[in-house]
Amino acid sequence: MPRPDGRTPNQLRPVRITRNWLRHAEGSALIEFGETRVLCAATVEEGVPRWRRGTGEGWVTAEYAMLPRATDTRGTRESVKGKIGGRTHEISRLVGRSLRAVIDFRAMGEHTITLDCDVLQADGGTRTAAITGAYVALVDAVKHLRRQRNLKNNPLTGSVAAVSVGIIQGQPRLDLNYLEDSVAQTDMNVVVTGAGEFIEVQGTAESAPFDRKLLDSLLDLAVAGCAELTEIQKKALAD
Amino acid sequence: MPRPDGRTPNQLRPVRITRNWLRHAEGSALIEFGETRVLCAATVEEGVPRWRRGTGEGWVTAEYAMLPRATDTRGTRESVKGKIGGRTHEISRLVGRSLRAVIDFRAMGEHTITLDCDVLQADGGTRTAAITGAYVALVDAVKHLRRQRNLKNNPLTGSVAAVSVGIIQGQPRLDLNYLEDSVAQTDMNVVVTGAGEFIEVQGTAESAPFDRKLLDSLLDLAVAGCAELTEIQKKALAD
Amino acid sequence: MPRPDGRTPNQLRPVRITRNWLRHAEGSALIEFGETRVLCAATVEEGVPRWRRGTGEGWVTAEYAMLPRATDTRGTRESVKGKIGGRTHEISRLVGRSLRAVIDFRAMGEHTITLDCDVLQADGGTRTAAITGAYVALVDAVKHLRRQRNLKNNPLTGSVAAVSVGIIQGQPRLDLNYLEDSVAQTDMNVVVTGAGEFIEVQGTAESAPFDRKLLDSLLDLAVAGCAELTEIQKKALAD
Amino acid sequence: MPRPDGRTPNQLRPVRITRNWLRHAEGSALIEFGETRVLCAATVEEGVPRWRRGTGEGWVTAEYAMLPRATDTRGTRESVKGKIGGRTHEISRLVGRSLRAVIDFRAMGEHTITLDCDVLQADGGTRTAAITGAYVALVDAVKHLRRQRNLKNNPLTGSVAAVSVGIIQGQPRLDLNYLEDSVAQTDMNVVVTGAGEFIEVQGTAESAPFDRKLLDSLLDLAVAGCAELTEIQKKALAD
Amino acid sequence: MPRPDGRTPNQLRPVRITRNWLRHAEGSALIEFGETRVLCAATVEEGVPRWRRGTGEGWVTAEYAMLPRATDTRGTRESVKGKIGGRTHEISRLVGRSLRAVIDFRAMGEHTITLDCDVLQADGGTRTAAITGAYVALVDAVKHLRRQRNLKNNPLTGSVAAVSVGIIQGQPRLDLNYLEDSVAQTDMNVVVTGAGEFIEVQGTAESAPFDRKLLDSLLDLAVAGCAELTEIQKKALAD
Amino acid sequence: MPRPDGRTPNQLRPVRITRNWLRHAEGSALIEFGETRVLCAATVEEGVPRWRRGTGEGWVTAEYAMLPRATDTRGTRESVKGKIGGRTHEISRLVGRSLRAVIDFRAMGEHTITLDCDVLQADGGTRTAAITGAYVALVDAVKHLRRQRNLKNNPLTGSVAAVSVGIIQGQPRLDLNYLEDSVAQTDMNVVVTGAGEFIEVQGTAESAPFDRKLLDSLLDLAVAGCAELTEIQKKALAD
């Protein structure tokens, strides 16, 4: 099975980042991985959650969600159901953890930055696009915070990007789209810093367990893909 | 108080409609009234709600929502709160009623079209932008349904557009932005067919009751504004 | 189609207001528009919602609900469903807005008056009966507040009454009962002050769009009906 | 401490039953125990809950609730909270069990009767008033069902009434009002058939455990009180 | 029908109490009434609910729940349903009231003790086992509180135990298991102090009303059973 | 920092599996990893979720939860909150996926097995203990299903065990307890088949990103630990 869009196994989809897509947010980015489009908005607020008050440290958190018609079949809104599903919870937590890994909370002071990642259109890789785009929004929000509060030290300690990799008919592939994702034997999401170190590695056997060799080849692919994404982020932030 | 963006009292903001902004939906439009941006997606599904089954008639419904950072201050997600607020309910119902007014349910057969109107950025007039954009998405969804099900009669019986009008310091104005909306003495949302008849008239005294003369001047302004919007819809649908 | 209860087109149903139907509430009224019965209770409480604290201004809010067997077919309780429906939200907001239009918040000081409007029996026009009855309860609650807190200025700036009007087979009619409401082509709820000015105008095309002439005739009918209701309120309050 | 309303220890408050207070319900009664007022509505519906289908047997259930301003201090609506409180649940279950004790489910066929007991005003003893009033509504609903479905056997196997009793400063008293209820050492609700047998006995030590002798005196008082209530029910049903 | 496990009518099932089954809780007990197993954990926390603050008095409350597979058929988790059922609410309230009857709140100071009673396996009598086991956990929690806060007076004013009794084919029986419970004509739960006085008496006619004589025989049986349970509690607490 | 319980870095805590701890469940195990205790119950039910009906394939799912006082500080019940938290959702999904990896759905026929994993006491590693114990319960449930439905092929295609590993002060350690978990720089949960292949790898940088070498050493440790757990499972299942 060749790749549906003709890519080589280690090739990303076209990635576009439109910085400051929103007017009100302190930082924002519309990120596209091919047909996947995620709108990332960063909000800076004074204060931190109750359990953190008085520590002098800030907090970064994220909320991921999907518009009902982001996908091929319309999904019921979670607000209508009255509860948030497990997948949404899981991804929101992953995005939050990934961004917190490059933050010095002490340098932030008691402020909270919330990253809203709303999937406008889904074609695979929405959580990794969300992390990659949210980082761009975070950078602008941190700048805003530093300027506004006159912070001495930079709360940002590095950059972060993420990509999905998977095995299709025994072949490791980078940045699966929905079609590939739904037939992959193994599926892995990898979050990597700009320095090439791991923040999160989540590999799941979908139809068959995987061995160490396959795991290693997937990690290689992901690290290379994240290095490319890091460059794309840098360009977007340089404008 | 002159208009913040220099418009004349009876001038619309720049209105842009990007048709088919989404790939999966049977009809879609990103509509912009100045800085207000609403993504409208129409979904065609087989079957109708339980209370309508066996009637041979179709159904059209709508769900309106706002992204948390569409506004100047971040709002808590309704999915996180676990319940839908009164304003959201009220607007969803208004959008649904407005579109049903130009639908022949019998011609649809037992299908449901759902209009999702998600406000990506808010600057006043989100409900009227939602109705105006949702109509464009609806037209494409109805076309899709007719083609796919080989429907004999056209379920669409007319077109619909909506605009807000209000009174600022005694002066009637068309298409208020957020700044104007928040100081208006009276606020009215008017939904009008392409033929210039009323589907919905909702006028509310914000700080002082209004008399018949002011009501009449607001209705005149709104009817003229909707006629302009009808032309813009036609252009978008002609492409 | 003649009116089911033999009324002329511009005739109200028999309206009865039993003031102080409840013992605990600071103001209360059982209002009947024919077979429609709504129990309105006004509660005075110290303090205002969080977003209004420290402004020195009061607040007035309303909650509308229906007993499960108020209607011909039993409805599931919203407490059992765990969520409030869109119709309930919409009407609660309408009742609250209507009463706030005749209140001077500054004169109230930081107190909240809550109007509970519970429909014990429904036969059309429950929201307009709720507004008309809630005003009577509000007057007594405001008196209680003035006396108790020794307020200098009267928080009440006027009176308010509401009525529904609609078009049946081309004929404008006042104060529709359920049977008429369910066949009306156009349905309008109008909230008017004792001075004859508009607080809220909500007209909806049910089966066909309506033109300016019909709209005008409905407004005429509603204004006259509200003037009658204002007299009935005065009598109830004079006892 | 004498009784606040001058009654003797074994005297009921004035009890009034207004049968058919509602127009739509198949049976209804507004019952008053002094200042306590409960509106009881019985609804007959075809079918039974899922777990009972196919058994050929009917079902009787009850829902108890309180209007927000039934009490001295306004309570938050359970629909607004989004959940039903423990007290409401407990009383709804008690009312349902009590009425089911005088029903022959087989004679009902697969129909459900729901008793809605809504407290319009509370002054102690709302649950026992609800049971006593719901029985009257049930009788009319059963008659309706028999007539409409031409049932051979009478589903009603007896009558049921309920009263509260309590101990105040060592003295057993019948039918406590709110003031007495709040200072009682022991509080007991007793549900008795027209034949004088027990359906439910619920005694609770409020401030001190009670012994067998006190328990016996409370039961004597309750049985006598329920016999009086049975007569009042008979009169209401004879009209 | 002889007893399924060969007991005499007035014989308890084997009762075992494993004190301090949990490591973190301030008091805990795994209690078994035959195959019924309830894990009781007592938590001591500083502060009291809002409505009790500033009174100088403590509070004791309880939460009862069942694991999904405690029963023969798996039940849906209440956390998944998003709401607590009526039976759970009713039993939680009963357990809390029963334990509060032997507490001197003033001696506790403003602390709260919460008793969590989780049914790991159910075979009838789970609520009475919960009360009996929770008392043991409560004793240890109170000791912990006294030691830690150096309380002068003992908040415990007595002991409490509970048992179910019922009538099977006219025969009164002690401590019904699930099989017996499901066929009992009358079912009674009785909560008794160590001094033999009543805290709670809850008798329910399941299939037929019961008379005073049967009620008396059930009370006799329950009082004797609770006396035995009191001895078993004492032994567990003596270790 | 030496290990708080004196273990070597690659040593598991004492692991005990009590098979058939529950009487009603088709399979069950109380599993202990040191002080961590998880009760795992497997339920076999006819039918599959709606989206899977008619496929001829079975389904395996899991629900993880914690008793309120499993931890050092009492947590609010999710049933009381009315919603399930993100952590609970995430772990339930992990347990379900892990067990589905060793199931041949076609061999099951349209049956569902639900694994309930309730943490009675928590001291780190509750999710890996849950997976390891749930496998034992699953084996007995599958046996029950095969016997009862006379299934030709074995739905079980392998075994599964899980363990946590982490880095403390640069040292990789196996099976962290709570104290170690809360200070680990990197935390990884690894799910491995009896054949030594990966089902799930979830590594998270807690305080600092980790490099490939550390990742490799953690994987080595986890694979060896799971091999030991596989032996312990075999012994429990051999009895």
Coordinates of N, CA and C in Angstrom, one line a residue, chain B residues 94-234:
Chain B
L94 N -33.0 30.1 17.7 CA -33.3 31.1 16.7 C -32.8 30.7 15.3
V95 N -31.5 30.2 15.2 CA -30.9 29.9 13.9 C -31.8 28.8 13.3
G96 N -32.1 27.7 14.1 CA -32.9 26.6 13.6 C -34.3 27.1 13.0
R97 N -35.0 27.9 13.8 CA -36.3 28.4 13.4 C -36.2 29.2 12.1
S98 N -35.1 30.0 12.0 CA -34.9 30.9 10.8 C -34.8 30.1 9.6
L99 N -34.0 29.0 9.6 CA -33.7 28.3 8.4 C -34.9 27.4 8.1
R100 N -35.6 26.9 9.1 CA -36.8 26.0 8.8 C -37.9 26.8 8.1
A101 N -37.8 28.2 8.2 CA -38.9 29.0 7.6 C -38.7 29.0 6.1
V102 N -37.6 28.5 5.5 CA -37.5 28.5 4.0 C -37.4 27.1 3.5
I103 N -37.9 26.1 4.3 CA -37.8 24.7 4.0 C -39.1 24.1 3.8
D104 N -39.3 23.3 2.8 CA -40.5 22.5 2.6 C -40.1 21.1 3.1
F105 N -40.6 20.7 4.3 CA -40.1 19.5 4.9 C -40.6 18.2 4.1
R106 N -41.7 18.4 3.5 CA -42.2 17.2 2.7 C -41.3 16.9 1.5
A107 N -40.8 17.9 0.9 CA -39.9 17.7 -0.2 C -38.6 17.1 0.2
M108 N -38.2 17.2 1.5 CA -36.9 16.7 2.0 C -37.0 15.2 2.1
G109 N -38.2 14.6 2.4 CA -38.2 13.2 2.8 C -37.6 13.2 4.2
E110 N -37.6 12.0 4.8 CA -37.2 11.8 6.2 C -35.6 11.9 6.3
H111 N -35.1 13.1 6.1 CA -33.7 13.4 6.3 C -33.6 14.6 7.3
T112 N -32.4 14.6 7.9 CA -32.2 15.8 8.8 C -31.0 16.5 8.4
I113 N -31.1 17.8 8.3 CA -29.9 18.7 8.1 C -29.6 19.5 9.3
T114 N -28.3 19.3 9.8 CA -27.9 20.0 11.0 C -26.9 21.1 10.7
L115 N -27.2 22.3 11.1 CA -26.3 23.4 10.9 C -25.5 23.7 12.1
D116 N -24.2 23.5 12.0 CA -23.3 23.8 13.2 C -22.7 25.2 12.9
C117 N -23.0 26.1 13.8 CA -22.4 27.5 13.6 C -21.5 27.7 14.8
D118 N -20.2 27.7 14.5 CA -19.2 27.9 15.6 C -18.5 29.2 15.4
V119 N -18.6 30.0 16.4 CA -18.0 31.4 16.4 C -16.5 31.2 16.7
L120 N -15.7 31.5 15.7 CA -14.2 31.4 15.9 C -13.7 32.7 16.5
Q121 N -14.4 33.8 16.1 CA -14.0 35.2 16.6 C -15.3 36.0 16.7
A122 N -15.4 36.7 17.8 CA -16.7 37.4 18.1 C -16.4 38.9 18.1
D123 N -17.2 39.7 17.4 CA -17.1 41.2 17.5 C -18.5 41.7 17.2
G124 N -19.5 41.1 17.9 CA -20.9 41.6 17.7 C -21.6 41.0 16.5
G125 N -22.9 40.7 16.6 CA -23.6 40.2 15.5 C -23.3 38.8 15.2
T126 N -22.9 38.0 16.1 CA -22.6 36.6 15.8 C -23.8 35.8 15.4
R127 N -25.0 36.1 16.0 CA -26.1 35.2 15.7 C -26.7 35.6 14.3
T128 N -26.6 36.8 13.9 CA -27.1 37.2 12.6 C -26.1 36.7 11.5
A129 N -24.8 36.8 11.8 CA -23.8 36.2 10.9 C -24.0 34.7 10.7
A130 N -24.3 34.0 11.9 CA -24.5 32.6 11.8 C -25.7 32.3 10.9
I131 N -26.8 33.0 11.0 CA -28.0 32.7 10.2 C -27.6 32.9 8.7
T132 N -27.0 34.1 8.4 CA -26.6 34.4 7.1 C -25.7 33.4 6.4
G133 N -24.7 33.0 7.2 CA -23.7 32.0 6.7 C -24.3 30.6 6.6
A134 N -25.2 30.2 7.6 CA -25.8 28.9 7.6 C -26.7 28.7 6.4
Y135 N -27.3 29.8 5.9 CA -28.1 29.6 4.7 C -27.3 29.2 3.6
V136 N -26.1 29.7 3.4 CA -25.2 29.3 2.3 C -24.8 27.9 2.4
A137 N -24.5 27.4 3.6 CA -24.1 26.0 3.8 C -25.4 25.1 3.6
L138 N -26.5 25.6 4.0 CA -27.7 24.9 3.8 C -28.0 24.6 2.3
V139 N -27.8 25.7 1.5 CA -28.1 25.5 0.0 C -27.3 24.4 -0.5
D140 N -26.0 24.3 -0.2 CA -25.1 23.3 -0.7 C -25.6 21.9 -0.2
A141 N -26.0 21.9 1.1 CA -26.4 20.6 1.7 C -27.7 20.1 1.0
V142 N -28.6 21.0 0.7 CA -29.8 20.6 0.1 C -29.5 20.1 -1.4
K143 N -28.6 20.8 -2.0 CA -28.2 20.3 -3.4 C -27.7 18.9 -3.3
H144 N -26.8 18.7 -2.3 CA -26.2 17.3 -2.1 C -27.3 16.3 -1.9
L145 N -28.3 16.7 -1.1 CA -29.4 15.8 -0.7 C -30.2 15.5 -2.0
R146 N -30.5 16.5 -2.7 CA -31.4 16.3 -3.9 C -30.7 15.4 -4.9
R147 N -29.4 15.6 -5.1 CA -28.6 14.8 -6.1 C -28.6 13.3 -5.6
Q148 N -28.2 13.2 -4.3 CA -28.0 11.9 -3.8 C -29.3 11.0 -3.7
R149 N -30.4 11.7 -3.4 CA -31.6 11.0 -3.2 C -32.6 11.1 -4.3
N150 N -32.1 11.9 -5.3 CA -32.9 12.1 -6.5 C -34.3 12.7 -6.2
L151 N -34.3 13.7 -5.3 CA -35.6 14.3 -4.9 C -36.2 15.1 -6.0
K152 N -37.5 15.0 -6.2 CA -38.3 15.6 -7.2 C -38.4 17.1 -7.0
N153 N -38.8 17.5 -5.8 CA -39.1 18.9 -5.6 C -38.0 19.5 -4.8
N154 N -37.8 20.8 -4.9 CA -36.7 21.5 -4.2 C -37.2 21.8 -2.8
P155 N -36.5 21.3 -1.8 CA -36.9 21.6 -0.4 C -36.7 23.1 0.0
L156 N -35.9 23.8 -0.8 CA -35.7 25.2 -0.5 C -36.8 26.1 -1.0
T157 N -37.5 26.9 -0.2 CA -38.6 27.7 -0.7 C -38.2 29.2 -0.8
G158 N -37.0 29.5 -0.4 CA -36.6 30.9 -0.4 C -35.3 31.0 0.2
S159 N -34.8 32.3 0.4 CA -33.5 32.5 1.0 C -33.7 33.3 2.3
V160 N -32.7 33.3 3.2 CA -32.9 34.0 4.4 C -31.5 34.7 4.8
A161 N -31.7 35.9 5.4 CA -30.5 36.6 5.9 C -30.9 37.3 7.1
A162 N -29.9 37.7 7.9 CA -30.3 38.4 9.2 C -29.2 39.4 9.5
V163 N -29.7 40.4 10.3 CA -28.8 41.5 10.6 C -29.3 42.1 12.0
S164 N -28.3 42.7 12.7 CA -28.7 43.4 14.0 C -28.8 44.9 13.7
V165 N -29.7 45.5 14.4 CA -29.8 47.0 14.3 C -29.9 47.5 15.8
G166 N -29.6 48.7 16.0 CA -29.7 49.2 17.4 C -29.7 50.7 17.4
I167 N -30.0 51.2 18.6 CA -30.1 52.7 18.8 C -29.0 53.1 19.7
I168 N -28.2 54.0 19.2 CA -27.1 54.5 20.0 C -27.3 56.0 20.1
Q169 N -27.4 56.5 21.3 CA -27.7 58.0 21.5 C -28.8 58.5 20.5
G170 N -29.8 57.7 20.5 CA -31.0 58.1 19.7 C -30.9 57.8 18.2
Q171 N -29.7 57.4 17.7 CA -29.5 57.2 16.3 C -29.6 55.7 15.9
P172 N -30.5 55.3 15.0 CA -30.6 54.0 14.6 C -29.4 53.6 13.7
R173 N -28.8 52.4 14.0 CA -27.6 52.0 13.3 C -27.7 50.6 12.8
L174 N -27.1 50.3 11.7 CA -27.1 48.9 11.1 C -25.9 48.2 11.5
D175 N -26.0 46.9 11.8 CA -24.9 45.9 12.0 C -23.9 46.4 13.0
L176 N -24.4 46.4 14.3 CA -23.5 46.9 15.4 C -22.3 46.0 15.6
N177 N -21.2 46.6 15.9 CA -20.1 45.7 16.3 C -20.1 45.6 17.9
Y178 N -19.2 44.9 18.5 CA -19.3 44.6 19.9 C -19.4 45.9 20.7
L179 N -18.5 46.9 20.4 CA -18.4 48.1 21.1 C -19.7 48.9 21.1
E180 N -20.4 48.9 19.9 CA -21.7 49.6 19.8 C -22.8 48.8 20.5
D181 N -22.7 47.5 20.3 CA -23.7 46.6 20.9 C -23.8 46.8 22.4
S182 N -22.6 47.0 23.0 CA -22.6 47.1 24.5 C -23.1 48.4 25.1
V183 N -23.2 49.4 24.2 CA -23.8 50.7 24.7 C -25.2 51.0 24.1
A184 N -25.7 50.1 23.2 CA -27.0 50.4 22.6 C -28.1 50.5 23.6
Q185 N -29.1 51.4 23.4 CA -30.2 51.5 24.2 C -31.2 50.4 23.9
T186 N -31.3 50.2 22.6 CA -32.2 49.1 22.1 C -31.5 48.3 21.1
D187 N -31.8 47.0 21.1 CA -31.0 46.1 20.3 C -32.0 45.2 19.6
M188 N -31.9 45.1 18.2 CA -32.9 44.3 17.5 C -32.2 43.4 16.5
N189 N -32.7 42.1 16.5 CA -32.2 41.2 15.5 C -33.4 40.9 14.6
V190 N -33.1 41.0 13.3 CA -34.2 40.8 12.3 C -33.8 39.8 11.3
V191 N -34.7 38.9 11.0 CA -34.4 37.8 10.0 C -35.4 38.0 8.9
V192 N -34.9 38.1 7.7 CA -35.8 38.5 6.6 C -35.5 37.6 5.4
T193 N -36.6 37.3 4.7 CA -36.4 36.4 3.5 C -35.9 37.2 2.3
G194 N -35.4 36.5 1.3 CA -35.0 37.2 0.1 C -36.1 38.0 -0.5
A195 N -37.3 37.7 -0.3 CA -38.5 38.4 -0.8 C -38.8 39.6 0.1
G196 N -38.0 39.8 1.2 CA -38.3 41.0 2.0 C -39.3 40.9 3.1
E197 N -39.8 39.6 3.4 CA -40.7 39.4 4.4 C -40.0 39.0 5.7
F198 N -40.7 39.2 6.9 CA -40.1 38.8 8.1 C -40.2 37.4 8.5
I199 N -39.1 36.8 9.1 CA -39.2 35.5 9.7 C -39.1 35.6 11.2
E200 N -38.3 36.6 11.6 CA -38.2 36.8 13.1 C -37.9 38.2 13.3
V201 N -38.5 38.8 14.3 CA -38.2 40.1 14.8 C -38.0 40.1 16.3
Q202 N -36.8 40.4 16.8 CA -36.6 40.3 18.2 C -36.0 41.6 18.7
G203 N -36.8 42.5 19.3 CA -36.3 43.7 19.8 C -36.3 43.8 21.3
T204 N -35.3 44.3 21.9 CA -35.1 44.3 23.3 C -34.7 45.7 23.8
A205 N -35.4 46.2 24.7 CA -35.0 47.5 25.3 C -33.8 47.2 26.3
E206 N -32.7 47.8 26.1 CA -31.5 47.5 26.9 C -31.5 48.4 28.1
S207 N -31.6 49.7 27.9 CA -31.6 50.7 29.0 C -32.8 51.5 29.1
A208 N -33.6 51.6 28.1 CA -34.9 52.3 28.2 C -35.9 51.8 27.2
P209 N -37.2 51.8 27.6 CA -38.2 51.3 26.6 C -38.2 52.1 25.4
F210 N -38.7 51.6 24.3 CA -38.6 52.3 23.0 C -40.0 52.4 22.5
D211 N -40.2 53.5 21.6 CA -41.6 53.7 21.1 C -41.7 53.2 19.7
R212 N -43.0 53.3 19.2 CA -43.3 52.8 17.9 C -42.5 53.4 16.8
K213 N -42.2 54.7 16.9 CA -41.4 55.3 15.8 C -40.0 54.8 15.7
L214 N -39.3 54.6 16.8 CA -38.0 54.0 16.8 C -38.0 52.6 16.3
L215 N -39.0 51.8 16.7 CA -39.2 50.5 16.2 C -39.3 50.5 14.7
D216 N -40.1 51.4 14.2 CA -40.3 51.5 12.7 C -39.0 51.8 12.0
S217 N -38.2 52.7 12.6 CA -37.0 53.1 11.9 C -36.0 51.9 11.9
L218 N -36.0 51.2 13.0 CA -35.1 50.0 13.1 C -35.4 49.0 12.1
L219 N -36.7 48.7 11.9 CA -37.2 47.7 10.9 C -36.8 48.2 9.5
D220 N -36.9 49.4 9.2 CA -36.5 49.9 7.9 C -35.1 49.6 7.6
L221 N -34.3 50.0 8.6 CA -32.8 49.8 8.4 C -32.5 48.3 8.2
A222 N -33.1 47.5 9.0 CA -32.8 46.0 9.0 C -33.2 45.4 7.6
V223 N -34.4 45.8 7.1 CA -34.9 45.3 5.9 C -33.9 45.6 4.7
A224 N -33.4 46.9 4.8 CA -32.5 47.3 3.7 C -31.1 46.5 3.9
G225 N -30.7 46.3 5.1 CA -29.4 45.6 5.3 C -29.5 44.2 4.9
C226 N -30.7 43.5 5.1 CA -30.8 42.1 4.7 C -30.9 42.0 3.2
A227 N -31.4 43.0 2.5 CA -31.4 43.0 1.1 C -30.0 43.0 0.5
E228 N -29.1 43.8 1.2 CA -27.7 43.7 0.8 C -27.1 42.4 1.0
L229 N -27.4 41.8 2.2 CA -26.8 40.5 2.5 C -27.3 39.4 1.6
T230 N -28.6 39.5 1.1 CA -29.1 38.6 0.2 C -28.3 38.6 -1.1
E231 N -27.9 39.8 -1.6 CA -27.0 39.9 -2.8 C -25.7 39.3 -2.6
I232 N -25.1 39.5 -1.4 CA -23.8 38.9 -1.1 C -23.9 37.4 -1.1
Q233 N -25.0 36.8 -0.5 CA -25.2 35.4 -0.5 C -25.3 34.9 -1.9
K234 N -26.0 35.6 -2.8 CA -26.2 35.1 -4.2 C -24.9 35.1 -4.9

